Short mmCIF file of C-alpha atoms in Angstrom, two decimals:
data_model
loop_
_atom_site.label_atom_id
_atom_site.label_comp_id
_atom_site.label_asym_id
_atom_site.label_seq_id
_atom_site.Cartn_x
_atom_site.Cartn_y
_atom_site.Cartn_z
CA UNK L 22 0.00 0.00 0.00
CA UNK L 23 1.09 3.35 -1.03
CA UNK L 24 2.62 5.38 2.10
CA UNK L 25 2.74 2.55 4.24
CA UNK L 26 6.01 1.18 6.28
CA UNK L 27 6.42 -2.09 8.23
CA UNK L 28 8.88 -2.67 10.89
CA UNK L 29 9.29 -6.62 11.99
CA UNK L 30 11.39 -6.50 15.69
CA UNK L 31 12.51 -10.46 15.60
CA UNK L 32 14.63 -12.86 17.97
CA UNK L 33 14.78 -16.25 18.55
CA UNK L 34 12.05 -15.49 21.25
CA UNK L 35 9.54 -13.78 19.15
CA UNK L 36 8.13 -11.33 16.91
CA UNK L 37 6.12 -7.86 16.56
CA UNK L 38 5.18 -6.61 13.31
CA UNK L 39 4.26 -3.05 13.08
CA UNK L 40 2.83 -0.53 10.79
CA UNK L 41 3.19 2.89 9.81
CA UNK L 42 1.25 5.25 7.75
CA UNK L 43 2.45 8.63 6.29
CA UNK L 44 2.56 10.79 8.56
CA UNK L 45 1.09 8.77 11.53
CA UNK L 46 2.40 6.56 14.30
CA UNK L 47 3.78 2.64 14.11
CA UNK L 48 0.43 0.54 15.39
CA UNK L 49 1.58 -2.63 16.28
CA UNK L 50 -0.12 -5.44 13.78
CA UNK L 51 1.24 -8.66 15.38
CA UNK L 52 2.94 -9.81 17.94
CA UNK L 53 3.98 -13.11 19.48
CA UNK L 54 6.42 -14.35 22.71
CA UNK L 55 7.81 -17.91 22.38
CA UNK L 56 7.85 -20.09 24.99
CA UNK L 57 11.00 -21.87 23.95
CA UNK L 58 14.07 -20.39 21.74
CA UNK L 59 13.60 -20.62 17.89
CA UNK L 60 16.04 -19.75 14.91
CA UNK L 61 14.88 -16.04 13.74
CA UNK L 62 14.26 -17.41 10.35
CA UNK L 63 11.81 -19.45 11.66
CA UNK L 64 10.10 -16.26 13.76
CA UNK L 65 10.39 -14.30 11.10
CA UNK L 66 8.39 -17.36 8.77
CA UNK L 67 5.84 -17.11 11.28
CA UNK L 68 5.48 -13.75 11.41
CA UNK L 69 4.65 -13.42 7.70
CA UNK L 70 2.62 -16.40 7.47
CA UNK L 71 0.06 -14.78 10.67
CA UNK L 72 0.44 -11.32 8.11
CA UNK L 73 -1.42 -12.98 5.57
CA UNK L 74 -3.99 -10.95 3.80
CA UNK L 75 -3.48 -7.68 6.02
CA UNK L 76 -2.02 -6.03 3.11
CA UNK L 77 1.53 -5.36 4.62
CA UNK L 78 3.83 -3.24 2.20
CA UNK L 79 6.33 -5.31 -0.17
CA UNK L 80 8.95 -3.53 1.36
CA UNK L 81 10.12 -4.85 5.15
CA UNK L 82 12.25 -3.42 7.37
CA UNK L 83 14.21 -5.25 10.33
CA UNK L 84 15.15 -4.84 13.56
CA UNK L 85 17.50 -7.63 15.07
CA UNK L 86 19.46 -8.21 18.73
CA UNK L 87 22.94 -6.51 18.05
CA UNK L 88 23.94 -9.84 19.41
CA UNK L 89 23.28 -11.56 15.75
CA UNK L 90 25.76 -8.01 14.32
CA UNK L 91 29.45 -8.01 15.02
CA UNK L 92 31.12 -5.13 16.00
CA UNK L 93 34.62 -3.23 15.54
CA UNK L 94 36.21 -0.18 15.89
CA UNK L 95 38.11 1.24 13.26
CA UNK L 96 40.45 4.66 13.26
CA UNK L 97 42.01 5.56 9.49
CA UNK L 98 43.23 8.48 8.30
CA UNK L 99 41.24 11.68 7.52
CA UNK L 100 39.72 10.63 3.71
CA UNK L 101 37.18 11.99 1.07
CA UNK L 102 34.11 10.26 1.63
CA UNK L 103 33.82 8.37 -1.53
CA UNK L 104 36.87 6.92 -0.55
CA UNK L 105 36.27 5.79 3.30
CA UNK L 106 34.11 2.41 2.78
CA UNK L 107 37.21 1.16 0.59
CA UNK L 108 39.74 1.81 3.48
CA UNK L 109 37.48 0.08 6.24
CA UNK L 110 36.76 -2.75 3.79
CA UNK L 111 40.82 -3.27 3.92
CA UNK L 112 41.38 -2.76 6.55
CA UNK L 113 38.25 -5.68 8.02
CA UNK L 114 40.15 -7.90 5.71
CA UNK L 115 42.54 -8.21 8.16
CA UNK L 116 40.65 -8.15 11.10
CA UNK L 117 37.55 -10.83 10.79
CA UNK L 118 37.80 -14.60 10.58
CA UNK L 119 36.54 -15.61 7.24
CA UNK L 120 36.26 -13.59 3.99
CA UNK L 121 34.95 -10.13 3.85
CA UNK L 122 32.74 -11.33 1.01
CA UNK L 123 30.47 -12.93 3.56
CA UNK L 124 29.81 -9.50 5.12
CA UNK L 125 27.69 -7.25 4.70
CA UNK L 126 28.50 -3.97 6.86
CA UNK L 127 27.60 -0.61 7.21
CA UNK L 128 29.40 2.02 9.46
CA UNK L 129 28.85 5.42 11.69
CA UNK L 130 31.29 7.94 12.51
CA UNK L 131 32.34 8.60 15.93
CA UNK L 132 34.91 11.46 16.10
CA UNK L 133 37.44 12.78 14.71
CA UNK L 134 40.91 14.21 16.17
CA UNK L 135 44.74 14.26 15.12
CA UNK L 136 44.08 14.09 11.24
CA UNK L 137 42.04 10.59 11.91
CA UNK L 138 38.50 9.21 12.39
CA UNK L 139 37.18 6.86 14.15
CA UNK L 140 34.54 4.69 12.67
CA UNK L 141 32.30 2.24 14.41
CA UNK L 142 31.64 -1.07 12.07
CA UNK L 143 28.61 -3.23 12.07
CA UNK L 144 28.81 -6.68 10.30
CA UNK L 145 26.02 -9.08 9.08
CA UNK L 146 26.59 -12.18 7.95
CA UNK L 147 25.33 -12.41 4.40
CA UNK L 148 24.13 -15.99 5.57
CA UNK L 149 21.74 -14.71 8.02
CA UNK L 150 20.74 -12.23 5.73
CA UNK L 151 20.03 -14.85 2.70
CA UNK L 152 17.80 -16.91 4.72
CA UNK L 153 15.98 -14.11 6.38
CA UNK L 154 15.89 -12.41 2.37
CA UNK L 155 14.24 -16.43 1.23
CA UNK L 156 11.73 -16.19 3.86
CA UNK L 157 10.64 -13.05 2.96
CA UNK L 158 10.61 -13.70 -0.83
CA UNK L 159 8.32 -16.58 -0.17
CA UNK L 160 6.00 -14.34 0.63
CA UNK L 161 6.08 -11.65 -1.80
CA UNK L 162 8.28 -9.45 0.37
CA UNK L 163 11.91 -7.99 0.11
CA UNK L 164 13.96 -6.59 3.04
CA UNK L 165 15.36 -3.02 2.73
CA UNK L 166 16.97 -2.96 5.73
CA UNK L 167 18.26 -4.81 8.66
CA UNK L 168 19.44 -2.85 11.76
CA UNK L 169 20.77 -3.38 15.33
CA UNK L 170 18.12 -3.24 18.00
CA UNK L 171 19.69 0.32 19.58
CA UNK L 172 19.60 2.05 16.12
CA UNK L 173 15.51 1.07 15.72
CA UNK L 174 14.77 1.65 19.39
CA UNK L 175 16.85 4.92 19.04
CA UNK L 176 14.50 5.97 16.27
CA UNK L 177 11.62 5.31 18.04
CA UNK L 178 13.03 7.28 20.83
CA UNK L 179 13.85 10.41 19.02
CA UNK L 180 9.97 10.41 17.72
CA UNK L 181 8.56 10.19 21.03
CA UNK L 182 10.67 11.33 23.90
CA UNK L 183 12.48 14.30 22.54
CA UNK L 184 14.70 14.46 25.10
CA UNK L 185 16.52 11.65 24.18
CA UNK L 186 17.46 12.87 21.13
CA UNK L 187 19.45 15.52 23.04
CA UNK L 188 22.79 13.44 23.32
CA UNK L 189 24.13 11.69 26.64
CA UNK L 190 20.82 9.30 26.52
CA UNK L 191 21.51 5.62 26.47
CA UNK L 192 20.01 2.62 25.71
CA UNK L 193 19.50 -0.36 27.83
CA UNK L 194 17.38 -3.41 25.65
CA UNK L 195 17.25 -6.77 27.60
CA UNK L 196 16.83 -9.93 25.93
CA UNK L 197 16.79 -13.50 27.06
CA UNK L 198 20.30 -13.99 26.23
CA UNK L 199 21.84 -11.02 26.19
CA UNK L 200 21.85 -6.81 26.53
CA UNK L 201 22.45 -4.21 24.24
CA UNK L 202 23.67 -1.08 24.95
CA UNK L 203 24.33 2.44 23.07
CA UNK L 204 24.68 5.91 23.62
CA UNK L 205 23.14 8.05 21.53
CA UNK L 206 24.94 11.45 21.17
CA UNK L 207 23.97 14.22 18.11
CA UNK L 208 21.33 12.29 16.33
CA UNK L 209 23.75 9.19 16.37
CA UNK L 210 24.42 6.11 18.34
CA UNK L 211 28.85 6.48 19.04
CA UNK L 212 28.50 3.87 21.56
CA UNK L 213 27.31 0.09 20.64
CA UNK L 214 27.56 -3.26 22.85
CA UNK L 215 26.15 -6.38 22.97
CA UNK L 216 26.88 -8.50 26.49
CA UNK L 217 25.71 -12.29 26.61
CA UNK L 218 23.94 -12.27 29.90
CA UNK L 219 20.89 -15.14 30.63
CA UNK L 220 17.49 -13.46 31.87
CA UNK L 221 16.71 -15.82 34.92
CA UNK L 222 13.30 -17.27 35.00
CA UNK L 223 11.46 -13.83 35.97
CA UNK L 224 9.05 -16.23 38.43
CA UNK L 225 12.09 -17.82 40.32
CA UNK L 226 11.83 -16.92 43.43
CA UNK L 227 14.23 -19.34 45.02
CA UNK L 228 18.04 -18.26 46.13
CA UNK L 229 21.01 -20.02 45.70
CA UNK L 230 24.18 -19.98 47.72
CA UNK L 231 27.66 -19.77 46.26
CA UNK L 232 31.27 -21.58 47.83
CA UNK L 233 34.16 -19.12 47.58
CA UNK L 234 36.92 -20.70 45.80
CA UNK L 235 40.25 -20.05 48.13
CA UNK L 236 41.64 -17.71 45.25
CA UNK L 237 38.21 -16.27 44.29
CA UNK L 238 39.06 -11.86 44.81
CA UNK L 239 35.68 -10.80 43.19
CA UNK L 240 35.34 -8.84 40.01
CA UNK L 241 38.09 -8.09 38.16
CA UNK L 242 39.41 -5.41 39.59
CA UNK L 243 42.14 -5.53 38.17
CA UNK L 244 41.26 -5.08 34.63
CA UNK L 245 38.79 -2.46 35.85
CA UNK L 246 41.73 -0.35 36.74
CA UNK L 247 43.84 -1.08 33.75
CA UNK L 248 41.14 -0.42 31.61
CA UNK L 249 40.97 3.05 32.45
CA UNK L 250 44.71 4.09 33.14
CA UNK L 251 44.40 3.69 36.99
CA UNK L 252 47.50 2.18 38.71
CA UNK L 253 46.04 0.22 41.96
CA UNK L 254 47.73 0.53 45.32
CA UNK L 255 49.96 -2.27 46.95
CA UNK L 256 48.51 -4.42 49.73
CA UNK L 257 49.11 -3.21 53.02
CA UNK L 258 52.00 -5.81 54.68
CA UNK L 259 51.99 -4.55 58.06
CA UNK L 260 52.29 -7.75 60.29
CA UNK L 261 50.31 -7.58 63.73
CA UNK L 262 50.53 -9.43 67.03
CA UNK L 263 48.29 -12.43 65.07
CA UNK L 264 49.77 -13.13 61.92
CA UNK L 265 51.69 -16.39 61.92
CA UNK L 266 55.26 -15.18 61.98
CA UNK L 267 54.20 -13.65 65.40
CA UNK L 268 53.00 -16.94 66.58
CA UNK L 269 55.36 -19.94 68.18
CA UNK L 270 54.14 -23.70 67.76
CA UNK L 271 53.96 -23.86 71.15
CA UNK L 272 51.07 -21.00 70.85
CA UNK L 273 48.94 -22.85 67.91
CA UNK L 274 45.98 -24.50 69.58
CA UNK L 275 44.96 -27.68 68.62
CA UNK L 276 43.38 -28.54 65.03
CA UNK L 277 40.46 -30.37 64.78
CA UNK L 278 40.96 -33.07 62.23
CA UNK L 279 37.39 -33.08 61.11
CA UNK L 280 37.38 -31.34 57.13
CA UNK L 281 35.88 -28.05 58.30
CA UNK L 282 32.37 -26.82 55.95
CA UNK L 283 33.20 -25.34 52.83
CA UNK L 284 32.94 -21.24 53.22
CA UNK L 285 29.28 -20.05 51.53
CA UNK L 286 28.27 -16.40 50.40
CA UNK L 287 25.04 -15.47 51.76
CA UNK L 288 21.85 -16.62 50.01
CA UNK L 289 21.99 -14.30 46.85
CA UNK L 290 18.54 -13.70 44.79
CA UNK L 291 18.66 -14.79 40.92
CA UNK L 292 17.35 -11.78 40.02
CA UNK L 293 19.24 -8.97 41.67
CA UNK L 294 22.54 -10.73 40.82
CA UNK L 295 21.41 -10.61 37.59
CA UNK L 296 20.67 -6.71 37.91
CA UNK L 297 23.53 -6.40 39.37
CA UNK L 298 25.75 -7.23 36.28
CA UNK L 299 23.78 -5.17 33.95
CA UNK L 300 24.39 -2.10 36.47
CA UNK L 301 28.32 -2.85 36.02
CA UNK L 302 27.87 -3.14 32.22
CA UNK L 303 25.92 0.08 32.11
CA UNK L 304 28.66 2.10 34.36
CA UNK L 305 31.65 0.57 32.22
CA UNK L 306 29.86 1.92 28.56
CA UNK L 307 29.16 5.47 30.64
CA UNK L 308 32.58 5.18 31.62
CA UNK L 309 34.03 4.59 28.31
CA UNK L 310 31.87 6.95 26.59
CA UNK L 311 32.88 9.78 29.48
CA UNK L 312 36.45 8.95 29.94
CA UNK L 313 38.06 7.29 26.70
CA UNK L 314 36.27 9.15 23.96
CA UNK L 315 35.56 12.02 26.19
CA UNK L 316 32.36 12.99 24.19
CA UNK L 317 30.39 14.28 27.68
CA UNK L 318 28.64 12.52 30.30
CA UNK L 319 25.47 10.26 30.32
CA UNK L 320 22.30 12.18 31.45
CA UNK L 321 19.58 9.81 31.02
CA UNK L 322 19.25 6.13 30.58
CA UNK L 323 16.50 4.20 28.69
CA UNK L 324 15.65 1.03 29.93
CA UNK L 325 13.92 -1.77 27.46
CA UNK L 326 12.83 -4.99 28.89
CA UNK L 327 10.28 -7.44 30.12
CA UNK L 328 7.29 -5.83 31.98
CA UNK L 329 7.98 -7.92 35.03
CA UNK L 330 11.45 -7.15 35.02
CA UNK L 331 12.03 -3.30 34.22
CA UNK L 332 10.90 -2.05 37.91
CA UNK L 333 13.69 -4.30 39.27
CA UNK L 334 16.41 -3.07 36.84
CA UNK L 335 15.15 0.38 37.28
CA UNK L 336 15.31 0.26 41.48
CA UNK L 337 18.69 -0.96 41.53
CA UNK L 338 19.95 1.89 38.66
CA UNK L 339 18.12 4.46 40.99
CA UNK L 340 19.89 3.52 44.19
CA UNK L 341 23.16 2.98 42.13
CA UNK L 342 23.18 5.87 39.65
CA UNK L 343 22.45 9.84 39.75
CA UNK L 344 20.99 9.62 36.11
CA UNK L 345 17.25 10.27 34.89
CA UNK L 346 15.91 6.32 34.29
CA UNK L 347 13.08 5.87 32.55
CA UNK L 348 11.63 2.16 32.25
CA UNK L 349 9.88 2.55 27.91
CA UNK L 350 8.66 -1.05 27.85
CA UNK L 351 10.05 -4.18 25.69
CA UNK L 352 12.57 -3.78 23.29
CA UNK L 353 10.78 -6.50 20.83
CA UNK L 354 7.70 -3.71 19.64
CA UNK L 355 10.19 -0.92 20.49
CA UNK L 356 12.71 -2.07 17.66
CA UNK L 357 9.54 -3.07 15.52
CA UNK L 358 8.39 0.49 15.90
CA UNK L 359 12.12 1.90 15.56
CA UNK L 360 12.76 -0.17 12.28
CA UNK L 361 9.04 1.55 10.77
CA UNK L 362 10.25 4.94 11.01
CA UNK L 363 13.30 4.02 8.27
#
């Protein structure tokens, strides 16, 4: 139909088909949760077959997990513009595992200092894109486009919360399997990452316990510190009237033979474990963004996830964070919504 967009948000967990006429808003057409993990071909099959006779557009635009897109940063030297897709494609030749003919990539721009810019690079694999492209010829349809989840929610975003589409806003989408993440800065995302990171059951209510291996020193802090320049201090070695060089055998009490009970954490919920690590994934992209490419700080954050879950992530950010969070439902219809816009 003439004027009219479709937006398909698809994982392995479902689909939400969406329409758009000129001028008005993305209604959402479709939309179906799996119970159990499916390939996306096969979601996306399903999704067209249920579209049947509702007089979709030819024309189909995608929005998938940046999980299923690979990602790398690129810096080359300042170029015309006609040339700057044939220096990243050289220089990817060198940097992905199998031929750069079974890519398909696009890329944004992310700043530029010292005579050199600094591109971020988003790679498809032609394969997924040949099945999805089958599927949708089977029914009469094309793709146009296939997009990370952040660039379609993005779009949404900018539509209907302007102030997103200030800079400093990021994105938060949670998925079964993993989170993406992106800042969006002058009308463009400069920050992208996907983190593999399982969803626990959202009605486990059940805790576990943990032992404590006899090396186990937490997070890495380490690699925390080298990451961002920051040399840590050396252990304090100041021996007191307990430590065993202080002691005399005569002094040690008697051991009890018995194998004493392994050492246990607390009980620790699923759930805000699980919040937990997408709190230190959020504060290490702020960081980067802030710190490394020094492009300001992050003044909002826009969560995307499960009904039943988003209250829980957004809690913990609140206590943890002195940002503006805003919980704007589930990614799925977001990116479906997003990917209409295009």
């Amino acid at each position: 139909m003439l004027g009219l967009k479709a937006g398909i948000g698809i994982n392995k967990w479902g689909y939400c088909l969406t329409l758009k006429k000129r001028g008005g808003e993305a209604k959402i057409a479709l939309q179906r949760h799996f119970e159990a993990a499916r390939s996306v071909k096969d979601a996306l099959d399903e999704c067209l077959s249920q579209a049947k006779g509702r007089g979709i557009p030819r024309s189909l635009s995608i929005g998938l997990p940046i999980s299923h897109i690979e990602l790398i940063s690129i810096k080359v030297p300042e170029l015309p513009q006609e040339a700057i897709r044939d220096a990243l494609r050289f220089r990817l030749k060198k940097m992905v595992s199998r031929p750069i003919d079974e890519y398909s990539f696009d890329f944004v721009e992310i700043k530029r200092e010292q005579g050199a810019i600094q591109f971020e690079v988003y790679l498809l694999d032609l394969a997924l894109f040949r099945e999805l492209d089958t599927v949708a010829r089977r029914y009469g349809r094309r793709i146009t486009a296939i997009e990370p989840d952040i660039f379609s929610i993005s779009a949404h975003l900018q539509v209907h919360a302007p102030l997103y589409a200030e800079g400093g806003a990021m994105v938060v989408a949670i998925w079964h399997d993993s989170v993406s993440l992106g800042i969006l800065s002058e009308d463009r995302i400069c920050v992208s990452r996907s983190i593999n990171l399982t969803l626990p059951a959202l009605d486990q209510d059940g805790q576990t316990s943990k032992e404590i291996p006899e090396e186990d020193q937490g997070p890495d802090q380490e690699d925390l510190l080298v990451r961002f320049g920051i040399s840590g201090g050396g252990q304090d070695k100041t021996e007191d009237a307990m430590t065993p060089s202080n002691l005399s055998l005569e002094e040690v009490p008697e051991i009890n033979e018995d194998d004493p009970p392994p050492l246990s954490e607390p009980a620790i919920d699923p759930m805000e474990e699980y919040c937990q690590d997408i709190l230190v994934q959020i504060m290490r992209t702020r960081d980067y963004y802030t710190s490394v490419l020094k492009m300001g700080v992050v003044k909002r954050i826009a969560i995307f996830a499960p009904e039943e879950l988003g209250p829980k992530v957004k809690k913990c950010l609140l206590e943890e964070m002195a940002v503006e969070v805003d919980f704007m439902g589930e990614p799925l219809c977001r990116a479906a919504m997003g990917a209409a816009t295009r």
